[in-house]
Amino acid sequence: MKRLFFLFSLMVLFCADLSSQSVYESFFTHPGLLHSAADLDRMKQNVMMNKEPWASAWKDFLKSKWLVDKYVPRPLETVGRGVGSVGQDNIQNDAAAAYYNAIAWYISGNNKYARKSVNILNAWSHKLKKINGKDAVLCSAIYGYKLANAAEILRFSYADWSGKDIDLFKTMLTNVFYPVIKDFAPFANGNWDAACITTMMSIAVFCDDRVMFDKAVNYYYYGTGNGSITNYIVNSTGQGQESGRDQPHAHLGISFLALAAETGYHQGLDMYGAHDNLLLKAFEYTSKYNLGMDVPFEAYADKTGKYNHKVISSKDRRKILTGSEMVFNHYKNRMGTEAPFTEKTARNARPETMSFDMPGAGTLLFSNFAKGEASVSSVPKPMMPAGLYTSYSNEAVTINWARSLNADSYTLWRTHVKTGEETLVARELKTTTYTDKTVKNGIIYSYKIKAQNVSGESPVSLASVICAGLPKNWETLDIGESFKNTGVQYDGQLFRIEASGADLRGNADRYRYLFTQFNGNGSVTVRFVPQVASQFVKMGVMLRETTTDNAKYASLMIMPLKGADIEMPQWYCNTVVRRTTGDSSIVAVESKPMNESFVSWGRLVNPCWLRLVRNNNIVTAFVSYDGKTWTETGKTEVLLKKKVLAGIVVCSGLMGVNTVACFDSVNIEELK
């Protein structure tokens, strides 16, 4: 007789809730990436009136190699960046040319610039099929946002770009650029993640995709890799994750976060102000050091385990970098907040040069009126909130969200996902966090908010779904010792396991375990959902006798083997066991290295199904790429008690540093 434990009895309802979000109007402002209509008009008017600093910056801008009449785009079917690719020069130049020509068109009104930009965008959208190479993520992330910004300006200012070509350009962004960055880049230095956030937000706004937009905003605040704002800016002094690497990369990472914040600003979000203006602290810290002054530095262990620095780097110190103009103008001129070192860096670089990675030309593009100079009309009502994030602990759900510009207060609702019952949880909230202590354990809820001020209410946000605790009969704990901030969140579909721990080898385990009771023979099946930050992580499925650290167990583990190139570990799906209580664990069966169905350039890039089958004392491991076709990877004998604990294990492999691994499609099947 079979007894099945399906964790997803609410799956249909959960998915229905998500699909209903797709019928939302987009509620985006256009143009609304790095430049609003007001920004573009300010540039144009001040250049035409010969006002400084715009006038001098415009003259410098027109000298660009990308604005010449004879510029010819060079599209390719496959383009990339890094080892294993060709065409980086093609796409980085064409992305810059498309963007700068769109700007030149708007300011000058000369059709030749618009035609050139459209010609470049069409050339790529008609031809590009694939982005590849070891640094494919950077190719998509660094050049994608520039192409999207060019397109955003043209779509709302140039009537001769056809609807058919606009749709084809959208298709290229969503089908070629987005898949490369959809999981961000938690395996890398944080500037990768930050660039992904910027381009994902840019694609989302241009394509009116609210779900994609919220995904990017959420990662900015809560992402698990090095590039979320609190993982990249590692302390309140403004020190960056790459401050110990070199100064250009340290500046690049915070600059990409600033581009995301600028895009968010035009969509009604105060991402610049996150965590008490943490981004400003990072610019002040980096600017001060690069102006020749001393700054404090703390040794820092990054999220991958690969990039740990003990001292600040002096490499390329004092090198003039682009990007400070935009940040200085936001904090000082828009908000009236002092930014002395960022201001000095910006002024030293004027007129700011053009750039491949950054927008560049910031003196022209981002110089703003000082706070109080520009005319102020009535306060607009808030735009649609974003960045709603829910978590459960201590018998309560905590809800956080990005601050909406112009919002005086917020209203919060909760929906019981199974019954559809809606509850008004709180109104007139003055902060962007709330703890709901009225939830019931094991119930799946969705939350949504709206913002309001004297001018009116915003549209209602997309929903964030969370289970108050774990599904019935499931438990979780740290094996071996307790670690800080570890635990499991469940949203009705996916388990998000945050874990630390040194290893599950030797005779004393250290990791996070999520488990339920298992009696007799049967199987445990899960799907790993990429990606994971730690490149030393070990994770998988397990049958374990007890929760003591030296208990007998059998497991199927995704685990790395470091090679000569730290960036490219080989990954295995090994059968790991402890056959006798108190003995050391061993790899009972070592698999072949995981193939390109799962791994690319040493990174776990695709989902992987794992299955552990117990038949009396024989445990057999299987792996699948699609959840349908299974390959046996190992079989071994382990004498376990009839009643064991079955579940998912995650070990960061980095003592003191947590990592997050996600699993869905969980199925525990007992055979009797």
XYZ file of C-alpha atoms in Angstrom:
672
model
C 0.000 0.000 0.000
C 1.281 3.462 -0.851
C 0.977 6.442 1.443
C 1.778 9.774 -0.189
C 2.704 13.022 1.512
C 2.023 15.810 -0.985
C 3.178 19.154 0.291
C 1.322 21.103 -2.336
C -2.344 20.592 -1.634
C -2.657 24.377 -1.930
C -0.597 24.575 -5.109
C -3.537 25.268 -7.397
C -4.773 28.069 -5.193
C -1.289 29.518 -4.825
C -0.687 29.523 -8.567
C -4.097 31.021 -9.155
C -3.158 33.880 -6.863
C 0.023 34.523 -8.854
C -1.687 34.278 -12.210
C -4.263 36.811 -11.110
C -1.414 39.271 -10.696
C -0.804 39.189 -14.441
C -4.101 40.999 -15.031
C -2.875 44.037 -13.116
C -2.389 47.120 -15.198
C 1.318 47.846 -15.338
C 1.035 51.200 -13.508
C 4.447 52.292 -14.807
C 5.403 55.851 -15.697
C 6.861 56.272 -19.195
C 9.459 57.331 -20.031
C 10.696 56.122 -16.683
C 14.059 54.399 -16.634
C 17.100 56.602 -15.995
C 15.278 59.632 -17.388
C 11.756 60.901 -16.919
C 10.087 63.240 -19.388
C 10.881 66.111 -17.021
C 14.561 65.120 -16.951
C 14.771 65.007 -20.733
C 12.997 68.335 -21.049
C 15.351 69.907 -18.508
C 18.394 68.781 -20.521
C 16.880 70.058 -23.741
C 15.769 73.433 -22.410
C 19.015 74.181 -20.595
C 21.130 73.298 -23.616
C 18.951 75.447 -25.867
C 19.216 78.324 -23.366
C 22.999 77.838 -23.188
C 22.838 77.264 -19.422
C 25.726 75.747 -17.516
C 26.785 73.085 -16.823
C 24.537 71.608 -19.520
C 25.791 73.753 -22.395
C 29.475 72.870 -22.000
C 28.655 69.233 -21.340
C 26.547 69.146 -24.521
C 29.401 70.464 -26.628
C 31.648 67.758 -25.196
C 28.924 65.145 -25.725
C 28.664 65.910 -29.457
C 32.336 65.029 -29.949
C 31.596 61.385 -29.201
C 32.711 58.665 -31.599
C 29.247 57.118 -31.198
C 27.421 60.112 -32.712
C 29.110 60.203 -36.103
C 26.939 59.856 -39.225
C 28.982 56.923 -40.502
C 28.481 54.797 -37.390
C 27.340 51.312 -38.496
C 25.907 48.729 -36.068
C 27.487 45.268 -35.977
C 24.842 42.815 -34.736
C 25.502 39.093 -34.325
C 23.274 36.052 -33.882
C 25.373 34.991 -30.883
C 27.255 37.513 -28.794
C 28.947 37.311 -25.445
C 31.588 38.367 -23.022
C 34.575 36.534 -21.579
C 36.028 33.141 -22.418
C 34.025 31.176 -24.980
C 32.427 34.157 -26.669
C 32.844 36.687 -29.443
C 31.413 40.104 -30.124
C 31.810 41.990 -26.839
C 33.209 44.966 -28.736
C 30.215 44.868 -31.075
C 27.531 44.971 -28.423
C 29.229 47.331 -25.965
C 29.758 49.931 -28.679
C 26.318 49.498 -30.217
C 24.564 49.691 -26.830
C 26.417 52.911 -26.034
C 25.702 54.323 -29.500
C 21.990 53.505 -29.296
C 21.688 55.203 -25.905
C 23.713 58.306 -26.720
C 21.997 58.826 -30.076
C 18.592 58.606 -28.367
C 19.723 61.308 -25.921
C 21.124 63.435 -28.772
C 17.811 63.110 -30.638
C 15.753 64.311 -27.707
C 17.969 67.279 -26.913
C 18.602 68.438 -30.476
C 15.394 67.354 -32.212
C 17.552 66.198 -35.137
C 15.983 63.120 -36.736
C 19.343 61.723 -37.804
C 20.109 60.743 -34.224
C 16.752 59.046 -33.745
C 17.150 57.161 -37.018
C 20.620 56.016 -35.974
C 19.431 54.776 -32.590
C 16.450 52.982 -34.123
C 18.736 51.455 -36.747
C 20.945 50.001 -34.019
C 18.041 48.670 -31.943
C 16.403 47.074 -34.972
C 19.659 45.566 -36.190
C 20.084 43.665 -32.928
C 16.454 42.723 -32.360
C 16.202 41.296 -35.879
C 19.352 39.179 -35.493
C 20.369 38.362 -31.909
C 19.417 34.863 -30.740
C 21.824 34.037 -27.907
C 24.153 35.564 -25.312
C 27.001 33.281 -24.223
C 30.466 33.071 -22.698
C 31.802 32.756 -19.171
C 30.664 36.323 -18.463
C 27.349 36.089 -20.312
C 25.561 37.534 -17.272
C 27.661 40.696 -17.464
C 27.083 40.961 -21.208
C 23.332 40.900 -20.708
C 23.348 43.059 -17.577
C 25.765 45.818 -18.574
C 24.604 46.359 -22.141
C 20.946 45.423 -21.687
C 20.019 48.431 -19.582
C 21.544 50.849 -22.108
C 19.608 49.312 -24.975
C 16.409 49.427 -22.915
C 17.003 53.075 -21.991
C 17.508 54.027 -25.626
C 14.309 52.227 -26.533
C 12.357 53.840 -23.690
C 13.283 57.328 -24.877
C 12.501 56.602 -28.520
C 9.207 54.823 -27.946
C 7.756 57.901 -26.276
C 9.336 60.601 -28.392
C 9.905 59.304 -31.934
C 6.854 58.377 -33.973
C 8.751 56.663 -36.787
C 9.825 53.607 -34.782
C 7.221 51.092 -35.919
C 5.059 49.136 -33.532
C 6.221 45.901 -35.160
C 9.854 46.721 -34.497
C 9.076 47.818 -30.944
C 7.416 44.456 -30.317
C 10.403 42.639 -31.799
C 12.708 44.603 -29.509
C 10.555 43.612 -26.516
C 10.844 39.987 -27.586
C 14.623 40.243 -27.702
C 14.739 41.720 -24.193
C 12.454 39.087 -22.684
C 13.632 36.025 -24.645
C 17.364 36.690 -25.042
C 18.525 39.158 -22.365
C 16.247 38.290 -19.439
C 16.870 34.499 -19.330
C 20.581 35.140 -18.809
C 19.981 37.311 -15.713
C 16.752 35.812 -14.367
C 18.524 34.219 -11.374
C 20.910 37.162 -10.882
C 24.568 36.196 -10.165
C 24.980 35.170 -6.508
C 28.102 33.149 -7.388
C 30.085 36.302 -8.286
C 31.330 39.582 -6.893
C 28.432 41.872 -6.128
C 28.743 44.193 -9.123
C 27.330 41.309 -11.219
C 24.168 41.080 -9.103
C 23.797 44.850 -9.038
C 24.023 45.078 -12.831
C 21.397 42.323 -13.109
C 19.020 44.276 -10.860
C 19.384 47.388 -13.031
C 18.768 45.613 -16.325
C 15.925 43.499 -14.962
C 14.151 46.647 -13.769
C 14.808 48.287 -17.155
C 13.382 45.350 -19.116
C 10.397 45.149 -16.774
C 9.472 48.825 -17.167
C 9.918 48.859 -20.943
C 7.877 45.654 -21.296
C 5.309 46.665 -18.640
C 6.024 43.529 -16.598
C 5.130 44.212 -12.987
C 6.076 40.764 -11.667
C 9.576 41.057 -13.142
C 9.929 44.560 -11.717
C 8.992 43.440 -8.215
C 11.417 40.523 -8.476
C 14.294 42.913 -9.185
C 13.282 45.379 -6.443
C 13.044 42.517 -3.949
C 16.551 41.363 -4.834
C 17.886 44.901 -4.346
C 16.667 44.754 -0.749
C 16.766 41.051 0.132
C 18.855 39.215 -2.481
C 21.002 36.328 -1.265
C 24.098 37.156 -3.327
C 26.816 39.748 -2.873
C 24.906 42.401 -4.826
C 21.873 43.158 -2.687
C 22.270 46.466 -0.931
C 23.087 45.134 2.553
C 25.332 42.367 1.217
C 27.252 44.752 -1.025
C 27.505 47.647 1.434
C 28.668 45.583 4.355
C 28.533 48.028 7.262
C 27.316 51.470 8.278
C 30.598 53.168 7.321
C 29.818 52.455 3.651
C 32.490 49.799 3.095
C 31.757 47.727 0.016
C 32.091 44.019 -0.660
C 34.683 44.850 -3.331
C 36.508 47.624 -1.443
C 39.273 45.129 -0.759
C 39.432 44.029 -4.401
C 40.186 47.267 -6.274
C 38.679 50.715 -6.492
C 37.123 50.607 -9.999
C 35.072 47.521 -9.098
C 34.154 48.949 -5.689
C 32.811 52.050 -7.435
C 31.170 50.005 -10.200
C 29.106 47.922 -7.784
C 27.602 50.854 -5.901
C 27.072 52.666 -9.210
C 24.959 49.806 -10.559
C 22.913 49.877 -7.352
C 22.473 53.609 -7.911
C 21.195 53.002 -11.456
C 18.591 50.660 -9.993
C 17.670 53.290 -7.403
C 17.353 55.972 -10.108
C 15.024 53.754 -12.125
C 13.064 53.031 -8.960
C 12.812 56.754 -8.255
C 11.078 57.322 -11.583
C 8.646 54.550 -10.679
C 7.783 56.090 -7.318
C 10.182 54.225 -4.998
C 12.774 55.608 -2.593
C 15.403 52.920 -3.133
C 18.087 55.565 -2.647
C 16.900 55.995 0.926
C 17.028 52.300 1.838
C 18.554 51.524 5.235
C 19.066 55.143 6.231
C 20.687 56.230 2.951
C 23.156 53.339 2.989
C 23.940 53.896 -0.690
C 25.043 57.474 0.042
C 27.321 56.199 2.812
C 28.946 53.864 0.285
C 29.543 56.666 -2.211
C 30.948 58.916 0.498
C 33.237 56.118 1.749
C 34.512 55.229 -1.732
C 34.833 58.846 -2.831
C 36.703 59.858 0.326
C 39.217 57.049 -0.096
C 39.739 57.818 -3.772
C 40.252 61.482 -2.970
C 43.280 60.376 -0.959
C 41.884 60.249 2.576
C 41.792 57.341 5.024
C 38.664 55.302 5.729
C 38.040 52.458 8.215
C 38.071 48.869 6.966
C 36.859 45.632 8.516
C 37.880 42.177 7.271
C 34.881 40.729 5.464
C 33.815 37.226 4.414
C 31.657 37.391 1.281
C 28.648 35.237 0.425
C 30.433 33.000 -2.102
C 33.383 32.093 0.095
C 35.747 33.102 -2.713
C 36.356 36.837 -2.241
C 37.428 37.575 1.319
C 39.510 40.704 1.962
C 41.435 41.769 5.047
C 42.588 45.236 3.938
C 41.236 47.931 1.641
C 42.738 47.838 -1.843
C 44.809 50.724 -3.173
C 44.688 49.334 -6.703
C 43.696 52.103 -9.156
C 43.081 54.477 -6.268
C 42.306 58.097 -7.254
C 41.276 56.992 -10.728
C 38.459 59.233 -12.029
C 35.299 57.154 -12.457
C 31.894 57.990 -13.908
C 28.667 57.718 -11.957
C 29.092 60.222 -9.133
C 27.128 63.033 -10.859
C 23.850 61.120 -10.735
C 24.233 60.217 -7.080
C 25.383 63.677 -5.999
C 22.482 65.269 -7.856
C 19.961 62.977 -6.238
C 21.073 63.417 -2.662
C 22.210 67.048 -2.722
C 20.010 68.673 -5.354
C 16.842 66.607 -5.164
C 16.815 65.753 -1.478
C 18.922 68.494 0.113
C 21.214 65.961 1.791
C 24.905 66.782 2.051
C 27.277 64.542 0.074
C 30.631 66.384 0.266
C 33.011 63.700 -0.978
C 30.675 62.524 -3.729
C 30.175 66.152 -4.755
C 33.910 66.772 -4.926
C 34.402 63.613 -7.006
C 31.646 64.705 -9.381
C 33.026 68.228 -9.747
C 36.550 66.902 -10.356
C 35.254 64.784 -13.244
C 33.277 67.510 -15.062
C 32.268 67.271 -17.740
C 31.786 63.591 -16.965
C 32.948 61.395 -19.840
C 30.967 58.747 -21.682
C 31.336 55.116 -20.646
C 30.810 51.509 -21.676
C 29.624 50.260 -18.279
C 27.971 53.330 -16.775
C 25.677 55.792 -18.576
C 28.515 58.326 -18.382
C 27.993 61.944 -19.491
C 26.456 62.591 -16.084
C 27.046 66.348 -16.156
C 24.680 66.589 -19.103
C 22.293 63.799 -18.156
C 21.852 64.177 -14.410
C 22.707 67.729 -13.361
C 19.648 68.926 -11.520
C 18.342 72.097 -9.971
C 19.199 72.515 -6.314
C 16.383 71.642 -3.952
C 13.995 74.590 -3.822
C 15.039 76.120 -7.162
C 12.669 74.153 -9.367
C 8.986 75.016 -9.348
C 6.887 72.680 -7.212
C 3.388 71.721 -8.205
C 0.882 69.853 -6.048
C 2.097 66.599 -4.510
C 1.162 63.676 -6.779
C -0.463 60.628 -5.283
C 1.889 57.690 -4.659
C 2.626 55.198 -7.390
C 2.094 51.454 -7.058
C 4.168 50.071 -4.141
C 6.788 47.386 -4.754
C 9.298 45.216 -2.946
C 6.784 43.526 -0.631
C 8.663 40.830 1.319
C 7.235 38.488 3.957
C 8.924 36.225 6.498
C 7.823 34.160 9.483
C 9.387 33.805 12.925
C 8.300 33.735 16.561
C 4.673 32.960 15.667
C 4.293 36.097 13.552
C 4.635 37.222 9.949
C 6.772 40.286 9.288
C 6.033 42.312 6.159
C 8.525 44.777 4.674
C 8.281 46.920 1.556
C 10.105 49.685 -0.307
C 9.193 53.218 0.741
C 6.920 54.912 -1.760
C 7.751 58.481 -2.721
C 5.186 60.986 -1.449
C 3.440 58.395 0.727
C 2.069 59.610 4.049
C 0.842 56.187 5.159
C 0.048 52.634 4.034
C -2.836 50.191 4.282
C -2.128 46.458 4.657
C -4.400 43.514 3.798
C -4.042 39.792 4.385
C -5.752 37.014 2.436
C -6.191 33.417 3.607
C -5.021 31.689 0.405
C -7.159 28.550 0.832
C -10.469 30.225 1.730
C -9.977 33.569 -0.003
C -11.017 35.392 3.172
C -9.546 38.902 3.214
C -8.679 40.831 6.371
C -7.744 44.480 6.768
C -4.684 44.116 9.009
C -3.647 47.730 9.506
C -4.300 51.204 8.181
C -2.459 54.530 8.520
C 0.897 52.768 8.866
C 3.731 55.296 8.983
C 6.624 52.852 8.561
C 7.536 50.317 5.868
C 7.489 47.298 8.144
C 4.734 45.567 10.099
C 4.575 42.433 12.255
C 1.306 40.500 12.056
C 0.834 38.509 15.255
C -2.688 37.332 14.449
C -1.714 34.509 12.075
C -2.359 30.809 12.657
C 0.381 28.229 12.346
C 0.477 26.276 9.076
C -1.837 28.647 7.186
C -0.673 30.184 3.912
C -1.398 33.903 3.600
C -0.859 36.545 0.961
C -0.286 40.201 1.822
C -0.681 43.360 -0.232
C -0.469 47.085 0.466
C -1.375 50.458 -0.946
C 0.050 53.881 -0.187
C -1.847 57.124 0.279
C -1.385 60.854 0.769
C -3.514 63.992 0.575
C -3.772 63.664 -3.211
C -5.102 60.108 -3.232
C -4.254 56.416 -3.096
C -1.848 54.281 -5.074
C -2.871 51.128 -6.892
C -2.637 48.009 -4.728
C 0.710 46.209 -4.782
C 1.338 42.719 -6.010
C 0.904 40.090 -3.308
C 3.597 38.369 -1.262
C 2.806 34.844 -0.095
C 4.054 33.161 3.080
C 3.170 30.204 5.293
C 2.893 30.906 8.989
C 5.474 28.313 9.907
C 5.894 24.985 8.136
C 3.397 22.519 6.656
C 1.867 20.019 9.055
C 4.260 17.383 10.421
C 7.386 19.207 9.223
C 10.183 20.474 11.482
C 13.528 22.183 11.057
C 16.626 22.755 13.169
C 20.377 23.185 13.022
C 22.226 19.920 13.437
C 25.319 20.032 15.643
C 25.046 23.611 16.899
C 22.844 26.670 16.547
C 23.771 29.296 13.958
C 22.670 32.910 13.642
C 19.740 33.792 11.380
C 19.260 30.301 9.959
C 15.830 28.836 9.310
C 13.232 27.870 6.739
C 10.533 29.923 5.019
C 7.730 28.306 3.008
C 5.390 30.080 0.590
C 3.085 27.216 -0.318
C 5.308 26.170 -3.180
C 8.954 26.691 -2.327
C 11.114 26.066 0.720
C 13.747 28.769 1.259
C 16.389 27.288 3.532
C 18.970 29.602 5.099
C 21.862 27.599 6.478
C 25.366 27.831 7.841
C 27.551 24.947 8.965
C 30.992 23.581 8.200
C 30.197 20.176 6.745
C 28.304 16.900 6.861
C 31.487 14.860 6.737
C 33.488 13.538 9.657
C 31.821 12.269 12.816
C 29.951 15.437 13.815
C 27.590 17.182 11.400
C 27.005 20.948 11.171
C 24.105 22.083 8.984
C 20.394 22.949 8.719
C 17.895 20.092 8.364
C 14.244 20.255 7.262
C 12.466 16.972 7.908
C 9.353 14.896 8.526
C 8.760 11.404 9.878
C 9.336 8.518 7.451
C 8.354 4.937 8.168
C 9.617 1.960 6.177
C 10.411 1.946 2.475
C 9.753 4.655 -0.085
C 11.321 7.735 -1.604
C 12.172 11.395 -1.049
C 12.032 13.666 -4.118
C 12.857 17.377 -4.361
C 13.896 19.916 -6.970
C 16.758 22.316 -6.346
C 15.915 25.794 -7.692
C 19.008 27.811 -8.712
C 20.978 29.707 -7.783
C 22.970 29.576 -4.572
C 25.661 31.994 -3.393
C 28.104 29.761 -1.544
C 30.422 27.909 -3.888
C 31.222 25.528 -0.998
C 27.607 24.524 -0.374
C 26.504 20.929 0.092
C 22.787 20.244 -0.160
C 20.374 17.484 -0.970
C 17.979 14.866 0.384
C 18.527 12.655 3.404
C 17.169 9.763 5.467
C 18.502 10.170 9.023
C 17.895 8.181 12.208
C 17.967 11.066 14.723
C 18.891 14.740 14.981
C 22.043 14.073 17.006
C 25.143 15.264 15.170
C 26.684 11.777 14.775
C 23.569 9.827 13.733
C 23.473 7.281 10.940
C 22.123 8.531 7.625
C 22.013 8.099 3.857
C 21.896 11.093 1.534
C 22.142 12.303 -2.048
C 24.136 15.512 -2.051
C 24.945 18.181 -4.626
C 28.522 19.078 -3.691
C 31.492 20.848 -5.281
C 35.064 19.803 -5.872
C 37.405 22.764 -6.168
C 39.851 22.693 -9.032
C 42.762 24.859 -10.061
C 40.325 27.629 -11.064
C 38.372 28.687 -7.980
C 35.714 30.183 -10.276
C 34.965 26.835 -11.927
C 34.392 24.006 -9.441
C 33.118 20.665 -10.663
C 29.783 19.676 -9.138
C 28.734 16.140 -8.238
C 25.610 14.337 -7.052
C 27.245 11.985 -4.567
C 25.767 9.364 -2.269
C 27.053 10.250 1.209
C 26.431 7.988 4.223
C 27.318 7.361 7.853
C 26.862 3.647 8.357
C 27.559 3.516 12.097
C 26.575 6.029 14.749
C 29.620 8.052 15.737
C 31.714 7.029 12.758
C 32.894 9.369 10.014
C 30.705 9.991 6.985
C 31.953 8.776 3.641
C 31.152 9.263 -0.028
C 29.772 5.806 -0.696
C 29.252 6.433 -4.420
C 30.855 9.310 -6.317
C 28.940 10.331 -9.410
C 30.292 11.635 -12.644
C 30.529 15.448 -12.761
C 27.158 17.072 -13.359
C 26.709 17.864 -17.042
C 25.742 21.067 -18.834
C 22.075 20.334 -18.221
C 22.765 21.624 -14.723
C 26.159 23.363 -14.696
C 27.686 26.073 -16.883
C 31.139 27.552 -16.251
C 31.177 25.988 -12.792
C 27.801 27.454 -11.805
C 24.582 25.657 -10.914
C 22.369 27.342 -13.475
C 19.431 24.975 -14.012
C 17.024 23.104 -11.744
C 18.021 19.630 -10.615
C 15.652 16.944 -9.338
C 17.011 14.624 -6.644
C 15.453 11.344 -5.513
C 16.541 8.955 -2.755
C 14.791 5.555 -2.721
C 14.923 3.185 0.247
C 14.223 -0.532 -0.136
C 14.958 -2.136 3.239
C 18.728 -1.696 3.657
C 19.432 -0.621 0.081
C 19.393 3.089 -0.743
C 19.444 4.159 -4.406
C 20.027 7.693 -5.675
C 18.586 9.230 -8.849
C 18.983 12.579 -10.620
C 16.770 14.166 -13.274
C 16.987 17.228 -15.483
C 13.249 17.478 -16.119
C 11.572 15.508 -13.322
C 10.512 12.826 -15.810
C 13.599 10.980 -17.003
C 15.721 9.718 -14.113
C 19.339 8.556 -14.060
C 20.648 6.309 -11.285
C 23.781 7.830 -9.740
C 24.472 5.431 -6.886
C 23.343 2.463 -4.809
C 24.625 1.488 -1.379
C 23.709 -0.442 1.749
C 22.942 1.354 5.000
C 21.273 -0.347 7.984
C 18.793 2.282 9.173
C 15.940 1.930 11.624
C 12.505 1.495 10.120
C 11.409 4.898 11.409
C 13.697 7.685 10.274
C 13.602 11.386 9.480
C 13.308 12.260 5.787
C 14.012 15.676 4.361
C 16.355 18.301 2.933
C 19.801 19.234 4.191
C 21.757 22.431 3.422
C 25.291 23.203 4.599
C 26.883 26.508 3.545
C 30.401 25.142 3.993
C 31.313 28.577 5.360
C 31.359 28.843 9.125
C 29.852 32.157 10.151
C 28.449 32.879 6.691
C 24.941 31.787 5.765
C 23.733 30.753 2.354
C 20.212 30.292 1.020
C 19.114 27.304 -1.061
C 15.618 26.827 -2.460
C 13.682 23.643 -3.166
C 10.244 22.869 -4.513
C 8.382 19.850 -5.970
C 8.879 18.121 -2.625
C 7.299 14.669 -2.484
C 7.686 12.121 0.331
C 6.314 8.716 -0.633
C 6.044 5.778 1.778
C 5.536 2.214 0.570
C 3.907 -0.247 2.941
